[in-house]
Coordinates of C-alpha atoms in Angstrom, one line a residue:
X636 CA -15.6 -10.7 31.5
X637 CA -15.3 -13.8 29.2
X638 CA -13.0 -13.8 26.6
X639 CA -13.1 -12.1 23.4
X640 CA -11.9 -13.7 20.1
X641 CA -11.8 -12.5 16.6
X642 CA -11.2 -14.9 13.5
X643 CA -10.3 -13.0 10.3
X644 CA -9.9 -14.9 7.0
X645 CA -6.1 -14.1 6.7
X646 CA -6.2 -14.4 2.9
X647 CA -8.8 -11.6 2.2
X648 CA -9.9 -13.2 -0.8
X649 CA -6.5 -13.8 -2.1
X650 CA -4.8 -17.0 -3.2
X651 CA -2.0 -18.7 -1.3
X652 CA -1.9 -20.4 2.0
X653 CA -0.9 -18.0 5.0
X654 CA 2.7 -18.6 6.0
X655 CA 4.1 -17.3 9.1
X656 CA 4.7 -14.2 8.1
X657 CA 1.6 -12.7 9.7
X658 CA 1.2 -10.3 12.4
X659 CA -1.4 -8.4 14.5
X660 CA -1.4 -4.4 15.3
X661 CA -3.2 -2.1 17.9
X662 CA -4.0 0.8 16.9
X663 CA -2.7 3.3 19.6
X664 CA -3.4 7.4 18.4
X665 CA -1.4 7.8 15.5
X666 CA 1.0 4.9 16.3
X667 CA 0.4 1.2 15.2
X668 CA 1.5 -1.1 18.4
X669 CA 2.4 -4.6 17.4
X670 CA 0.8 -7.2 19.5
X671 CA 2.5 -10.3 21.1
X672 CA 1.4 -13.1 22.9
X673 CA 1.8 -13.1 26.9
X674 CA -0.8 -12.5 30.1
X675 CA -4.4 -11.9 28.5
X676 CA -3.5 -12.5 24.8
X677 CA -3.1 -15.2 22.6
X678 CA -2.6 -16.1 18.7
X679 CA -3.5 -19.0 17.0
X680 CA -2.7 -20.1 13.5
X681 CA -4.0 -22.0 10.9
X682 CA -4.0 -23.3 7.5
X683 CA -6.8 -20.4 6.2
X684 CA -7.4 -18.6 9.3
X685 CA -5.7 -16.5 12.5
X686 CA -7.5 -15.6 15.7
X687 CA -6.8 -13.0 18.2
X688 CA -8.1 -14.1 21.4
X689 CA -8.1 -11.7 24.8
X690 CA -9.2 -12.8 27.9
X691 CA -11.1 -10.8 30.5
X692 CA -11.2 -7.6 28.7
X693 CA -11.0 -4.7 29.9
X694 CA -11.7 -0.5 28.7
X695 CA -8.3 -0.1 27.1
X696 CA -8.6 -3.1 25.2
X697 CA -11.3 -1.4 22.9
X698 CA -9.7 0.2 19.9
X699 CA -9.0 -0.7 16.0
X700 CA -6.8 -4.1 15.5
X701 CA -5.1 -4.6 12.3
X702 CA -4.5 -8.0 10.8
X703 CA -1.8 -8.1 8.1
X704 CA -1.0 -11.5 6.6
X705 CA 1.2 -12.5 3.8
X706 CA 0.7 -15.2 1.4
X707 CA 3.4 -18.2 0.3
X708 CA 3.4 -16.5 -3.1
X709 CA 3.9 -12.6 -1.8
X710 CA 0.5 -11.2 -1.9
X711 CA 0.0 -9.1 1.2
X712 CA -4.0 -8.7 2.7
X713 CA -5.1 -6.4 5.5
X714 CA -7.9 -6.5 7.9
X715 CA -9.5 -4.2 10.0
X716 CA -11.4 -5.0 13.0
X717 CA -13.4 -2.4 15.8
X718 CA -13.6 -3.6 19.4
X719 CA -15.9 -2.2 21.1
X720 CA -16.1 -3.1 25.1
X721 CA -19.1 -2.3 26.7
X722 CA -19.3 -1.0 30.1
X723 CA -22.4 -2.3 32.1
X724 CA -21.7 -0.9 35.5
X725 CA -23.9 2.2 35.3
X726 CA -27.0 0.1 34.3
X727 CA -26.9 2.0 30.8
X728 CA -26.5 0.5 27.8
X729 CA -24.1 2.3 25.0
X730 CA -25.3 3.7 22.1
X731 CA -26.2 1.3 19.4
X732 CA -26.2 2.0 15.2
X733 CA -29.2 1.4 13.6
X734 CA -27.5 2.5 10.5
X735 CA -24.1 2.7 9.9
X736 CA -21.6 4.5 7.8
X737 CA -21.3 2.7 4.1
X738 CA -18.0 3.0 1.7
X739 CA -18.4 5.4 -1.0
X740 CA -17.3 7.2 -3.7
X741 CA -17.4 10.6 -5.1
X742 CA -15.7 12.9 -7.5
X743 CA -13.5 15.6 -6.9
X744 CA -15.5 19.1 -6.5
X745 CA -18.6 17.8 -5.6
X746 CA -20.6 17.3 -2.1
X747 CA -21.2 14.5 0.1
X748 CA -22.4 13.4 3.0
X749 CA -22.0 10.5 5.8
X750 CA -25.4 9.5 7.5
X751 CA -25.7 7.4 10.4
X752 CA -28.6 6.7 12.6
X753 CA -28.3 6.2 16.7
X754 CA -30.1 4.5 19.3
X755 CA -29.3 5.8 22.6
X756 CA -31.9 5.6 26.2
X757 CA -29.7 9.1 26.8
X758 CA -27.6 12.1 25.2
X759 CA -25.2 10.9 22.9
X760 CA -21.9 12.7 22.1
X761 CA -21.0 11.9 18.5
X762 CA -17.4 12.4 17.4
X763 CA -16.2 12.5 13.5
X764 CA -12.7 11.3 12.3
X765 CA -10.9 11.2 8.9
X766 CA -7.6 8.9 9.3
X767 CA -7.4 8.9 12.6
X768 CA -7.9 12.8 13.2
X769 CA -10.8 14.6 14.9
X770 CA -12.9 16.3 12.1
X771 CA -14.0 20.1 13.1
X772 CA -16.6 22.0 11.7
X773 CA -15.2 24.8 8.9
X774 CA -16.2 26.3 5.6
X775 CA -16.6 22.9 3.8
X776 CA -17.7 20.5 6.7
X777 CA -20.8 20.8 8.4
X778 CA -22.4 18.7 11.4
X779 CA -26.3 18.1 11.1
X780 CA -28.5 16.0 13.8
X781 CA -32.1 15.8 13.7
X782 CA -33.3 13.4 15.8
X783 CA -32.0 10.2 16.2
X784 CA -30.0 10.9 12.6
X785 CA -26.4 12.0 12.5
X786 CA -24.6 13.3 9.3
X787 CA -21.9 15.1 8.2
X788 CA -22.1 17.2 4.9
X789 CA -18.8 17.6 2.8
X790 CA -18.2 19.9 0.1
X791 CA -16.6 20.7 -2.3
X792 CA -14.7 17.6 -2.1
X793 CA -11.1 17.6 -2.2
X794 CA -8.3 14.9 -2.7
X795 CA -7.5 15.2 1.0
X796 CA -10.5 14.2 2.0
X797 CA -10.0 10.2 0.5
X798 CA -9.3 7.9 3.3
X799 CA -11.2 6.1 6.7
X800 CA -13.6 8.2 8.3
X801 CA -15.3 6.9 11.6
X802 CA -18.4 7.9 13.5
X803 CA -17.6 7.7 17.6
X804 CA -21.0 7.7 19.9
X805 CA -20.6 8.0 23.2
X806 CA -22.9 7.8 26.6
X807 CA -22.7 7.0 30.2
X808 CA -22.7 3.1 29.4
X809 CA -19.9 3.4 27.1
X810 CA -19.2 4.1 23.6
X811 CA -19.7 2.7 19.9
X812 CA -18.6 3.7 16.7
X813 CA -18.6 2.5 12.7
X814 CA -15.7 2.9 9.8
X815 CA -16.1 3.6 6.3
X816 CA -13.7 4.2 3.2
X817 CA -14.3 7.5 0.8
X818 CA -12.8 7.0 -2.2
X819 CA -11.9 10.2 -4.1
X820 CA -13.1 9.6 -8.1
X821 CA -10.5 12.4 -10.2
X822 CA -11.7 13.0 -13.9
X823 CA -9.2 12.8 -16.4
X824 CA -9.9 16.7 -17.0
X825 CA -9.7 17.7 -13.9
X826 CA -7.4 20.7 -12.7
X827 CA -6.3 21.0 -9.6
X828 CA -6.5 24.6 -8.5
X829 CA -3.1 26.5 -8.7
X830 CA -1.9 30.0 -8.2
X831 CA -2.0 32.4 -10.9
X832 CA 0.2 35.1 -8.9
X833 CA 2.4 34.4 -6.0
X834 CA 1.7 36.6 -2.7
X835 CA 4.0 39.9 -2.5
X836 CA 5.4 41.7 0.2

């Protein structure tokens, strides 16, 4: 393969000229792996802009990268970015989003749901997450699939449930998958539920 480069606007819509306090992480499971330059990687910086560029990717390249910059006057910005490397060598091609997951936001106690729509020439395996953590099905979180459609319902919503979720498709020619932030709206009267009476012996 070619190389791969991704250019992220360091300042994320804030003011201030990047200085050279930014830096680049992998994200690795649970663990964030800062990246350095060396072998197949390399960083370049400019006045607005930082680039990540890897040559001849490979599988275990794919994965979220983080991009946290800094500006001269202290603001910090973050960017997220989802490499996906596609494997050709079974003559399949991965699956592909026709629609993908949107950021949203909902209040506290009531249900939601995260649609997406797949294109796939074969099965498709499609894998929920919330922060990083496989999302099973349970009392308030139900997996629906009806053709080509995908979605997972959610409810009651709960505080815990605020964060990143991601959609992961997989097939034979490789895999694909789409991020989204739910934001979790609290009204001023709500009451979280508490316990009236502790448990006894």
């Amino acid at each position: 393969m070619g190389s791969n480069c991704c250019k992220c606007d360091g300042t994320n819509g804030k003011s201030g000229a990047i200085s050279s306090g930014s830096s680049i992480y992998r994200k690795r499971k649970r663990d964030d792996l800062a990246l350095g330059e060396g072998g197949r990687i390399r960083m370049t910086e400019s006045k607005n802009a930082i680039q990540l560029a890897i040559e001849h990717v490979q599988r275990e390249d794919a994965g979220l990268y983080t991009l946290y910059a800094r500006s001269k006057n202290g603001d910090l910005a973050r960017k997220d970015i989802e490499l996906v490397v596609e494997d050709r060598s079974s003559g399949e091609d991965p699956p592909m989003f026709v629609k993908r997951l949107s950021d949203i936001s909902v209040k506290v106690g009531t249900r939601t749901r995260l649609l997406v729509e797949i294109r796939s020439s074969t099965d498709v395996k499609v894998t929920w997450y919330r922060n990083d953590r496989r999302i099973c099905e349970g009392d308030r979180i139900r997996t629906v699939h009806e053709g080509t459609f995908f979605c997972l319902e959610i409810g009651p919503v709960t505080l815990d449930d605020g964060g990143q979720w991601m959609c992961m498709a997989e097939n034979h020619g490789g895999r694909n998958s789409c991020l989204c932030h739910l934001n979790v709206l609290v009204p001023k009267a709500y009451k979280g539920p508490e316990f009236i009476e502790e448990l006894r012996a």
